[in-house]
Amino acid sequence: MLRLIRAELKKMTVSKFFLVTAVLVGVVYIVMLLQTLGFFDPEGYFSTASYENKLFQQYQGQSVDDCKNEIYNEYSRLESASTDDNQAPGQYGPYAYQDRLIYQKLHEQVKYFDTYHDTIKLVLQNAMKVKQKQLDLSPYTNEFLVRQSDRVIEAYQYKKDFSIYNSSGWTNWLGRASISVMDFLLLAFLVVVIAPVFCSEHEKGAFYLVFSSRRGRGKTFLAKLLACTIFTLAFTLILLIIKFAVYSLRFDMFAGLLQPLQSIPDFQMCPYSINILQTLLLLYLFRILFYLVVVFFTLLVSCLFKSVLFPFIIGGAMSISLLFLQQYAAGYQVGFSDINFSKFYLFKDLQTYSFTALYNPLAFFEKFDVVNLFGFPVYRLTVNIALTLLLIAVLITLAYFAYTRQVSLSSWNPVRLLRKKSKEALS
Amino acid sequence: MELKFDNVCKNYGKKRALVDFSATLTEGVYALLGPNGAGKSTLMNMTADILRPTAGTITYNGESIYKLGDKFRAVLGFLPQSAGLYNSFSARSLLRYYGCLKGMDDKKAIEARIDELLELVNLTADASRKAGQYSGGMRQRLGIAVALLNDPKVLILDEPTAGLDPKERIRFRNIISKISFDRIVILATHIVSDVEYIAKDVLLLRQGQLIRDTDVSSLLAEMEGKVWDIKVLAAEVPSFMQKYKISNITKVSETEEEAEATNAENGLTALRVLSDERPSETATPVPASLEDVYLYYFGEVGI
Ligand SMILES: Nc1ncnc2c1ncn2[C@@H]1O[C@H](COP(=O)(O)OP(=O)(O)OP(=O)(O)O)[C@@H](O)[C@H]1O
Ligand SMILES: [Mg+2]
C-alpha cells in the first residue's frame, strides 16, 4: 500500500509541467511575502527591525509586574523629551527617534497586559449575573443561558501570565492570515495538480491495467486519496515553513511562540487556553481542512467526468468564486452579545455555516461564540469542524462510488449527452 | 484450472455486443477470431473485471470471478487493446508501478522479474527510456511485459501482435507457446497466422455470437475440399470474384513460351478460391490454412 501511495505521489509530481509551475508559484509566493513585509523598501526596514528586536530583548521574558514601572517611566521621559526638533532621526544619536516609537510599542503592550485582567473580570461578573438572575423567560432559554454562563466562566477564569516580547510579528502574521488573491492562486495550483489524479487513467486508457490488477479499483482509490491528502499536507506545511522563515527575517518570531494567544490585543476575548504556537498549528490544520474540501470536490468531479478538463475548469472556477464569496458574503457575523432565546436555533446557526470560514478561522479565536445545540452551548468552531469533516466524508464516499462503478466504459459526459440528445431531437 | 463462461451477455444500451456466450476453457491457448465489432474486446474486458456482464456468469474454478475479486485478479494478466502507458515513466519504473498494483511486494523478486521480462520482450536496451518515446511496437511489447509481470495463470491478450514487426511476432509466438502449457491464454487477433500453430482451440465470434468453438485441426479438416487453386486468364478474375470468396490472388510467373502464347491481357492469374463445390474443371483442391477458415466464415463474396 505504501509503495502504491508513493507511486501515485510520483505520478503527480514527476513531470516538467509540475516542476515548472511549482517553481513559478514558489517564487511568486516568496516575492509577494517579502513585498508585504517591506523587504524591497529602500529605507532600511531591516536595520530598524533588528534594532527593535534588540530593544525588546532587554525586557524579553520578564513578567509585566516586574518591569511595568520602568517602561512607564522611560516612555514618559522620552515623550516629554520629544520635541519637533528631535522628531527626525539622527540628531540625538542614531536611534533617538526609533527609541521613542519602540518604547511606544512596549508601553502599549505593557498597558494592555496591565489592564487585561480587569476587562476579563467584567466579563466574568456579567456571566455570574446572568447565572444568578436566571432571566425569567422560557425554561429552555434559562437552561441554555445558565449553561452558556458556566461556559464563559470556565473559559475566562484562569489568570494569564504574560511576559514581555515583541508581538508585532505575530500581530502582523495573524492580521495577514486572512484570504488573499495569492492564496487562491496557490489553491488553483493545488487543483491543477490534483485534478488529473483520478482521471488521467481514463484519459490515457491506462485504467484497463489499473482496474484489472490485483489491487484493483478500491485499493487504487484509497492510495490516490491518501496521496492527494499527503500532497495537500506537505504543500501547506511547506508554505507555512517558507512564511515563517520570511517573517523571521523581519521579526523575532520565536520570542512569542509560547505566549498565550490572549497576549495579542485582537485576541483578548479568546475563550481557549492556547498559546501562539498552538494557535498557529490549529490555524493551519483548519486551512488544510479547507483545502481538502476543495481537493475532494475536485476529485469527485474528476471521478464523475473522467476527464481532466472538467475538474480543471470546475476547480478553478470554485477557487475563484470562493475568493468572491469570502469577500462579499463573508462567513457569518455573530457577536459575543448574540444570545439565542429560542429552543431550536440550530437551523439558523447552521445556515451560517460555511466551510470557507475554516480558511480564515481567526474569527473563531477572537470571541466567545457558541451554537445552541438542543439547549447546550457548543463552540461554533467545534460545530464547524464537525460539519466540514462530514462534508469531506460525503465527498469521499461519492467519489468512491463514482470511481469504482462498473456501469460502462463510456463516462457520463454532459456535453456528449447533450449533443446526443439534440441530435436525436433533430432527426 | 477452468474458466467457464455461462450464457454471458453484454449490452451497451440497446446495442447487444455479446449474446449468450458459453464456453469452458482449460490450460492452453484459445484464439478468439472475429471481424471488427464482433465482441472480442467486450468479452475480454469482462473477464478482466473492467466491465460487468449484463447477464450470465463467468467462473474460475467454480467461483464467480467477481466474487473472487482480487483473488482472481491476482492470477490475471491482461493486455488491453488500447493500453495507455504513462508517458513520463521509463519502462522500468512503469513495470515497477504495475508491480505495486499487482501486489508484488518483494522488491528483489520484482527487480529480477522485470529484468527477465525486459529480456523476454527484447526491451533491455531501451529500459530506461521514457515510454512516451517508444514506437508503437515497443509500447505493445511493454504491454505484453506488464501482462506477464505477475506470472498469471489466466492471460488475456487483446490483439497482442498489432504493430509488431515479423521478427517480434515470431518471438511473441514462441513466448506464448512456451508458457501456455500450464495456463489459460485467451488471445484475440486479426493476424490469423499468429495463432495457427499455437492455438489449442479457435473461438469464432460474429456479431456477438459464438459460431464455432473447436480445435484447429478439426477446423482445417472440415475445410478439406473447399479450398481450390485455379489458374485463370486475367480477364476472368472479376467474374470469379463476384461468384466466390477469394483468399488470394497471385500473378503466375510465366515461362517464355507461355508469354509468347498469350498476350498481356490474357496473362495467367492464380486464384485461391473458397467454395463448397469445384469452381471449374481446372481447379485443384489444396490443403486449407486457418486464414482460409477465417475467410470461409467471415469473408464476403465480391471483395
Ligand atoms: N463503450 C461502448 N459503448 C457502446 N458500444 C460499445 C462500446 N464498446 C463496444 N461497443 C460496441 O460493441 C460491439 C463489440 O465491440 P468490441 O470492442 O467488443 O469488438 P471487437 O471484436 O473487439 O472489435 P475489434 O476487432 O475492432 O477490436 C461493437 O459493435 C461496438 O460498437
Ligand atoms: Mg477489440
mmCIF file of N, CA, C and O in Angstrom, chain A residues 164-225:
data_model
loop_
_atom_site.group_PDB
_atom_site.id
_atom_site.type_symbol
_atom_site.label_atom_id
_atom_site.label_comp_id
_atom_site.label_asym_id
_atom_site.label_seq_id
_atom_site.Cartn_x
_atom_site.Cartn_y
_atom_site.Cartn_z
ATOM 1 N N ILE A 164 6.991 39.964 28.635
ATOM 2 C CA ILE A 164 7.229 40.905 27.542
ATOM 3 C C ILE A 164 7.877 40.225 26.336
ATOM 4 O O ILE A 164 8.810 39.444 26.495
ATOM 5 N N TYR A 165 7.361 40.473 25.136
ATOM 6 C CA TYR A 165 8.019 40.064 23.898
ATOM 7 C C TYR A 165 7.515 40.990 22.798
ATOM 8 O O TYR A 165 6.508 41.687 22.962
ATOM 9 N N ASN A 166 8.223 41.013 21.709
ATOM 10 C CA ASN A 166 7.800 41.868 20.594
ATOM 11 C C ASN A 166 6.672 41.183 19.835
ATOM 12 O O ASN A 166 6.903 40.257 19.056
ATOM 13 N N SER A 167 5.463 41.645 20.049
ATOM 14 C CA SER A 167 4.315 40.946 19.467
ATOM 15 C C SER A 167 3.985 41.425 18.059
ATOM 16 O O SER A 167 3.067 40.913 17.436
ATOM 17 N N SER A 168 4.743 42.417 17.555
ATOM 18 C CA SER A 168 4.315 42.970 16.264
ATOM 19 C C SER A 168 4.408 41.953 15.129
ATOM 20 O O SER A 168 3.618 41.994 14.193
ATOM 21 N N GLY A 169 5.363 41.020 15.226
ATOM 22 C CA GLY A 169 5.471 39.992 14.198
ATOM 23 C C GLY A 169 4.224 39.140 14.134
ATOM 24 O O GLY A 169 3.633 38.939 13.074
ATOM 25 N N TRP A 170 3.801 38.671 15.298
ATOM 26 C CA TRP A 170 2.633 37.794 15.325
ATOM 27 C C TRP A 170 1.355 38.554 15.012
ATOM 28 O O TRP A 170 0.451 38.013 14.371
ATOM 29 N N THR A 171 1.296 39.805 15.468
ATOM 30 C CA THR A 171 0.121 40.619 15.140
ATOM 31 C C THR A 171 0.012 40.758 13.629
ATOM 32 O O THR A 171 -1.055 40.591 13.041
ATOM 33 N N ASN A 172 1.174 41.022 13.034
ATOM 34 C CA ASN A 172 1.240 41.155 11.590
ATOM 35 C C ASN A 172 0.830 39.866 10.884
ATOM 36 O O ASN A 172 0.016 39.849 9.966
ATOM 37 N N TRP A 173 1.406 38.772 11.344
ATOM 38 C CA TRP A 173 1.130 37.455 10.756
ATOM 39 C C TRP A 173 -0.371 37.154 10.807
ATOM 40 O O TRP A 173 -0.983 36.813 9.806
ATOM 41 N N LEU A 174 -0.922 37.285 12.021
ATOM 42 C CA LEU A 174 -2.329 36.924 12.178
ATOM 43 C C LEU A 174 -3.224 37.903 11.425
ATOM 44 O O LEU A 174 -4.258 37.526 10.887
ATOM 45 N N GLY A 175 -2.799 39.157 11.389
ATOM 46 C CA GLY A 175 -3.571 40.149 10.654
ATOM 47 C C GLY A 175 -3.610 39.857 9.165
ATOM 48 O O GLY A 175 -4.588 40.142 8.488
ATOM 49 N N ARG A 176 -2.547 39.247 8.676
ATOM 50 C CA ARG A 176 -2.484 38.952 7.244
ATOM 51 C C ARG A 176 -2.890 37.520 6.926
ATOM 52 O O ARG A 176 -2.731 37.072 5.790
ATOM 53 N N ALA A 177 -3.376 36.808 7.945
ATOM 54 C CA ALA A 177 -3.692 35.398 7.720
ATOM 55 C C ALA A 177 -4.964 35.231 6.913
ATOM 56 O O ALA A 177 -5.282 34.145 6.469
ATOM 57 N N SER A 178 -5.697 36.317 6.733
ATOM 58 C CA SER A 178 -6.959 36.174 6.019
ATOM 59 C C SER A 178 -6.686 35.913 4.538
ATOM 60 O O SER A 178 -5.576 36.032 4.052
ATOM 61 N N ILE A 179 -7.754 35.585 3.871
ATOM 62 C CA ILE A 179 -7.663 35.156 2.487
ATOM 63 C C ILE A 179 -7.109 36.264 1.581
ATOM 64 O O ILE A 179 -7.391 37.428 1.784
ATOM 65 N N SER A 180 -6.295 35.878 0.635
ATOM 66 C CA SER A 180 -5.799 36.866 -0.309
ATOM 67 C C SER A 180 -5.791 36.251 -1.699
ATOM 68 O O SER A 180 -5.929 35.040 -1.848
ATOM 69 N N VAL A 181 -5.610 37.078 -2.696
ATOM 70 C CA VAL A 181 -5.594 36.587 -4.073
ATOM 71 C C VAL A 181 -4.507 35.527 -4.236
ATOM 72 O O VAL A 181 -4.684 34.493 -4.864
ATOM 73 N N MET A 182 -3.379 35.780 -3.569
ATOM 74 C CA MET A 182 -2.261 34.853 -3.663
ATOM 75 C C MET A 182 -2.651 33.467 -3.160
ATOM 76 O O MET A 182 -2.307 32.449 -3.766
ATOM 77 N N ASP A 183 -3.379 33.443 -2.063
ATOM 78 C CA ASP A 183 -3.794 32.155 -1.508
ATOM 79 C C ASP A 183 -4.648 31.381 -2.500
ATOM 80 O O ASP A 183 -4.581 30.160 -2.576
ATOM 81 N N PHE A 184 -5.428 32.117 -3.256
ATOM 82 C CA PHE A 184 -6.279 31.422 -4.216
ATOM 83 C C PHE A 184 -5.502 30.965 -5.439
ATOM 84 O O PHE A 184 -5.841 29.951 -6.047
ATOM 85 N N LEU A 185 -4.450 31.669 -5.757
ATOM 86 C CA LEU A 185 -3.564 31.170 -6.817
ATOM 87 C C LEU A 185 -2.964 29.838 -6.381
ATOM 88 O O LEU A 185 -2.867 28.884 -7.143
ATOM 89 N N LEU A 186 -2.574 29.802 -5.108
ATOM 90 C CA LEU A 186 -1.992 28.565 -4.584
ATOM 91 C C LEU A 186 -3.026 27.449 -4.586
ATOM 92 O O LEU A 186 -2.721 26.308 -4.897
ATOM 93 N N LEU A 187 -4.237 27.812 -4.254
ATOM 94 C CA LEU A 187 -5.319 26.832 -4.258
ATOM 95 C C LEU A 187 -5.532 26.309 -5.679
ATOM 96 O O LEU A 187 -5.700 25.104 -5.893
ATOM 97 N N ALA A 188 -5.495 27.223 -6.628
ATOM 98 C CA ALA A 188 -5.669 26.825 -8.031
ATOM 99 C C ALA A 188 -4.545 25.875 -8.442
ATOM 100 O O ALA A 188 -4.774 24.894 -9.147
ATOM 101 N N PHE A 189 -3.355 26.158 -7.961
ATOM 102 C CA PHE A 189 -2.220 25.277 -8.237
ATOM 103 C C PHE A 189 -2.495 23.869 -7.705
ATOM 104 O O PHE A 189 -2.278 22.864 -8.380
ATOM 105 N N LEU A 190 -3.011 23.837 -6.500
ATOM 106 C CA LEU A 190 -3.354 22.562 -5.875
ATOM 107 C C LEU A 190 -4.371 21.808 -6.730
ATOM 108 O O LEU A 190 -4.238 20.614 -6.991
ATOM 109 N N VAL A 191 -5.389 22.538 -7.185
ATOM 110 C CA VAL A 191 -6.435 21.931 -8.006
ATOM 111 C C VAL A 191 -5.845 21.372 -9.304
ATOM 112 O O VAL A 191 -6.158 20.261 -9.720
ATOM 113 N N VAL A 192 -4.950 22.141 -9.894
ATOM 114 C CA VAL A 192 -4.344 21.712 -11.158
ATOM 115 C C VAL A 192 -3.558 20.417 -10.965
ATOM 116 O O VAL A 192 -3.567 19.527 -11.807
ATOM 117 N N VAL A 193 -2.900 20.308 -9.817
ATOM 118 C CA VAL A 193 -2.117 19.093 -9.564
ATOM 119 C C VAL A 193 -3.030 17.914 -9.233
ATOM 120 O O VAL A 193 -2.796 16.789 -9.662
ATOM 121 N N ILE A 194 -4.091 18.176 -8.494
ATOM 122 C CA ILE A 194 -4.963 17.098 -8.034
ATOM 123 C C ILE A 194 -5.907 16.612 -9.143
ATOM 124 O O ILE A 194 -6.212 15.432 -9.229
ATOM 125 N N ALA A 195 -6.343 17.532 -9.984
ATOM 126 C CA ALA A 195 -7.387 17.193 -10.965
ATOM 127 C C ALA A 195 -7.091 15.943 -11.796
ATOM 128 O O ALA A 195 -7.972 15.119 -11.987
ATOM 129 N N PRO A 196 -5.862 15.770 -12.292
ATOM 130 C CA PRO A 196 -5.651 14.605 -13.154
ATOM 131 C C PRO A 196 -5.527 13.285 -12.401
ATOM 132 O O PRO A 196 -5.596 12.234 -13.029
ATOM 133 N N VAL A 197 -5.367 13.336 -11.084
ATOM 134 C CA VAL A 197 -5.033 12.112 -10.355
ATOM 135 C C VAL A 197 -6.066 11.011 -10.572
ATOM 136 O O VAL A 197 -5.719 9.857 -10.783
ATOM 137 N N PHE A 198 -7.332 11.383 -10.559
ATOM 138 C CA PHE A 198 -8.358 10.352 -10.623
ATOM 139 C C PHE A 198 -8.902 10.117 -12.023
ATOM 140 O O PHE A 198 -9.805 9.338 -12.209
ATOM 141 N N CYS A 199 -8.400 10.842 -12.990
ATOM 142 C CA CYS A 199 -8.962 10.619 -14.320
ATOM 143 C C CYS A 199 -7.892 10.469 -15.387
ATOM 144 O O CYS A 199 -8.223 10.178 -16.523
ATOM 145 N N SER A 200 -6.627 10.633 -15.032
ATOM 146 C CA SER A 200 -5.610 10.508 -16.074
ATOM 147 C C SER A 200 -5.649 9.107 -16.673
ATOM 148 O O SER A 200 -5.398 8.923 -17.849
ATOM 149 N N GLU A 201 -6.002 8.123 -15.867
ATOM 150 C CA GLU A 201 -6.095 6.757 -16.379
ATOM 151 C C GLU A 201 -7.127 6.669 -17.492
ATOM 152 O O GLU A 201 -6.930 5.985 -18.479
ATOM 153 N N HIS A 202 -8.223 7.390 -17.268
ATOM 154 C CA HIS A 202 -9.277 7.318 -18.276
ATOM 155 C C HIS A 202 -8.883 8.074 -19.522
ATOM 156 O O HIS A 202 -9.212 7.676 -20.629
ATOM 157 N N GLU A 203 -8.174 9.169 -19.308
ATOM 158 C CA GLU A 203 -7.751 9.943 -20.473
ATOM 159 C C GLU A 203 -6.740 9.160 -21.297
ATOM 160 O O GLU A 203 -6.729 9.228 -22.506
ATOM 161 N N LYS A 204 -5.888 8.419 -20.613
ATOM 162 C CA LYS A 204 -4.811 7.743 -21.331
ATOM 163 C C LYS A 204 -5.117 6.279 -21.605
ATOM 164 O O LYS A 204 -4.320 5.600 -22.225
ATOM 165 N N GLY A 205 -6.224 5.791 -21.099
ATOM 166 C CA GLY A 205 -6.556 4.389 -21.315
ATOM 167 C C GLY A 205 -5.769 3.438 -20.445
ATOM 168 O O GLY A 205 -5.753 2.239 -20.670
ATOM 169 N N ALA A 206 -5.097 3.971 -19.414
ATOM 170 C CA ALA A 206 -4.304 3.106 -18.548
ATOM 171 C C ALA A 206 -5.168 2.396 -17.512
ATOM 172 O O ALA A 206 -4.700 1.496 -16.819
ATOM 173 N N PHE A 207 -6.432 2.788 -17.431
ATOM 174 C CA PHE A 207 -7.280 2.204 -16.383
ATOM 175 C C PHE A 207 -7.499 0.714 -16.600
ATOM 176 O O PHE A 207 -7.754 -0.008 -15.657
ATOM 177 N N TYR A 208 -7.386 0.254 -17.844
ATOM 178 C CA TYR A 208 -7.547 -1.180 -18.100
ATOM 179 C C TYR A 208 -6.576 -1.964 -17.229
ATOM 180 O O TYR A 208 -6.935 -2.962 -16.620
ATOM 181 N N LEU A 209 -5.335 -1.490 -17.212
ATOM 182 C CA LEU A 209 -4.315 -2.209 -16.451
ATOM 183 C C LEU A 209 -4.496 -1.993 -14.961
ATOM 184 O O LEU A 209 -4.285 -2.891 -14.165
ATOM 185 N N VAL A 210 -4.905 -0.779 -14.587
ATOM 186 C CA VAL A 210 -5.058 -0.480 -13.165
ATOM 187 C C VAL A 210 -6.214 -1.273 -12.569
ATOM 188 O O VAL A 210 -6.084 -1.924 -11.536
ATOM 189 N N PHE A 211 -7.345 -1.251 -13.259
ATOM 190 C CA PHE A 211 -8.534 -1.908 -12.709
ATOM 191 C C PHE A 211 -8.412 -3.422 -12.727
ATOM 192 O O PHE A 211 -9.001 -4.104 -11.902
ATOM 193 N N SER A 212 -7.667 -3.956 -13.707
ATOM 194 C CA SER A 212 -7.594 -5.410 -13.787
ATOM 195 C C SER A 212 -6.450 -5.958 -12.940
ATOM 196 O O SER A 212 -6.219 -7.141 -12.906
ATOM 197 N N SER A 213 -5.725 -5.052 -12.277
ATOM 198 C CA SER A 213 -4.632 -5.551 -11.454
ATOM 199 C C SER A 213 -5.173 -6.047 -10.118
ATOM 200 O O SER A 213 -6.314 -5.779 -9.757
ATOM 201 N N ARG A 214 -4.325 -6.734 -9.399
ATOM 202 C CA ARG A 214 -4.764 -7.339 -8.149
ATOM 203 C C ARG A 214 -5.314 -6.296 -7.188
ATOM 204 O O ARG A 214 -6.353 -6.475 -6.563
ATOM 205 N N ARG A 215 -4.628 -5.172 -7.061
ATOM 206 C CA ARG A 215 -5.073 -4.150 -6.117
ATOM 207 C C ARG A 215 -6.424 -3.570 -6.515
ATOM 208 O O ARG A 215 -7.215 -3.179 -5.675
ATOM 209 N N GLY A 216 -6.641 -3.491 -7.816
ATOM 210 C CA GLY A 216 -7.962 -3.118 -8.297
ATOM 211 C C GLY A 216 -8.380 -1.704 -7.967
ATOM 212 O O GLY A 216 -7.582 -0.877 -7.548
ATOM 213 N N ARG A 217 -9.675 -1.451 -8.157
ATOM 214 C CA ARG A 217 -10.184 -0.093 -8.015
ATOM 215 C C ARG A 217 -10.145 0.412 -6.594
ATOM 216 O O ARG A 217 -9.746 1.548 -6.324
ATOM 217 N N GLY A 218 -10.607 -0.438 -5.664
ATOM 218 C CA GLY A 218 -10.753 0.009 -4.274
ATOM 219 C C GLY A 218 -9.437 0.493 -3.697
ATOM 220 O O GLY A 218 -9.320 1.608 -3.197
ATOM 221 N N LYS A 219 -8.415 -0.371 -3.809
ATOM 222 C CA LYS A 219 -7.108 -0.035 -3.236
ATOM 223 C C LYS A 219 -6.497 1.156 -3.955
ATOM 224 O O LYS A 219 -5.881 2.021 -3.341
ATOM 225 N N THR A 220 -6.678 1.173 -5.276
ATOM 226 C CA THR A 220 -6.114 2.284 -6.040
ATOM 227 C C THR A 220 -6.758 3.591 -5.604
ATOM 228 O O THR A 220 -6.083 4.607 -5.437
ATOM 229 N N PHE A 221 -8.063 3.539 -5.401
ATOM 230 C CA PHE A 221 -8.768 4.746 -4.950
ATOM 231 C C PHE A 221 -8.182 5.222 -3.630
ATOM 232 O O PHE A 221 -7.880 6.398 -3.447
ATOM 233 N N LEU A 222 -8.032 4.282 -2.718
ATOM 234 C CA LEU A 222 -7.502 4.627 -1.396
ATOM 235 C C LEU A 222 -6.105 5.229 -1.508
ATOM 236 O O LEU A 222 -5.796 6.256 -0.896
ATOM 237 N N ALA A 223 -5.280 4.586 -2.335
ATOM 238 C CA ALA A 223 -3.902 5.079 -2.494
ATOM 239 C C ALA A 223 -3.898 6.494 -3.060
ATOM 240 O O ALA A 223 -3.159 7.363 -2.595
ATOM 241 N N LYS A 224 -4.752 6.733 -4.030
ATOM 242 C CA LYS A 224 -4.812 8.057 -4.650
ATOM 243 C C LYS A 224 -5.311 9.090 -3.644
ATOM 244 O O LYS A 224 -4.792 10.202 -3.562
ATOM 245 N N LEU A 225 -6.318 8.679 -2.898
ATOM 246 C CA LEU A 225 -6.892 9.582 -1.908
ATOM 247 C C LEU A 225 -5.834 9.998 -0.892
ATOM 248 O O LEU A 225 -5.648 11.180 -0.583
#
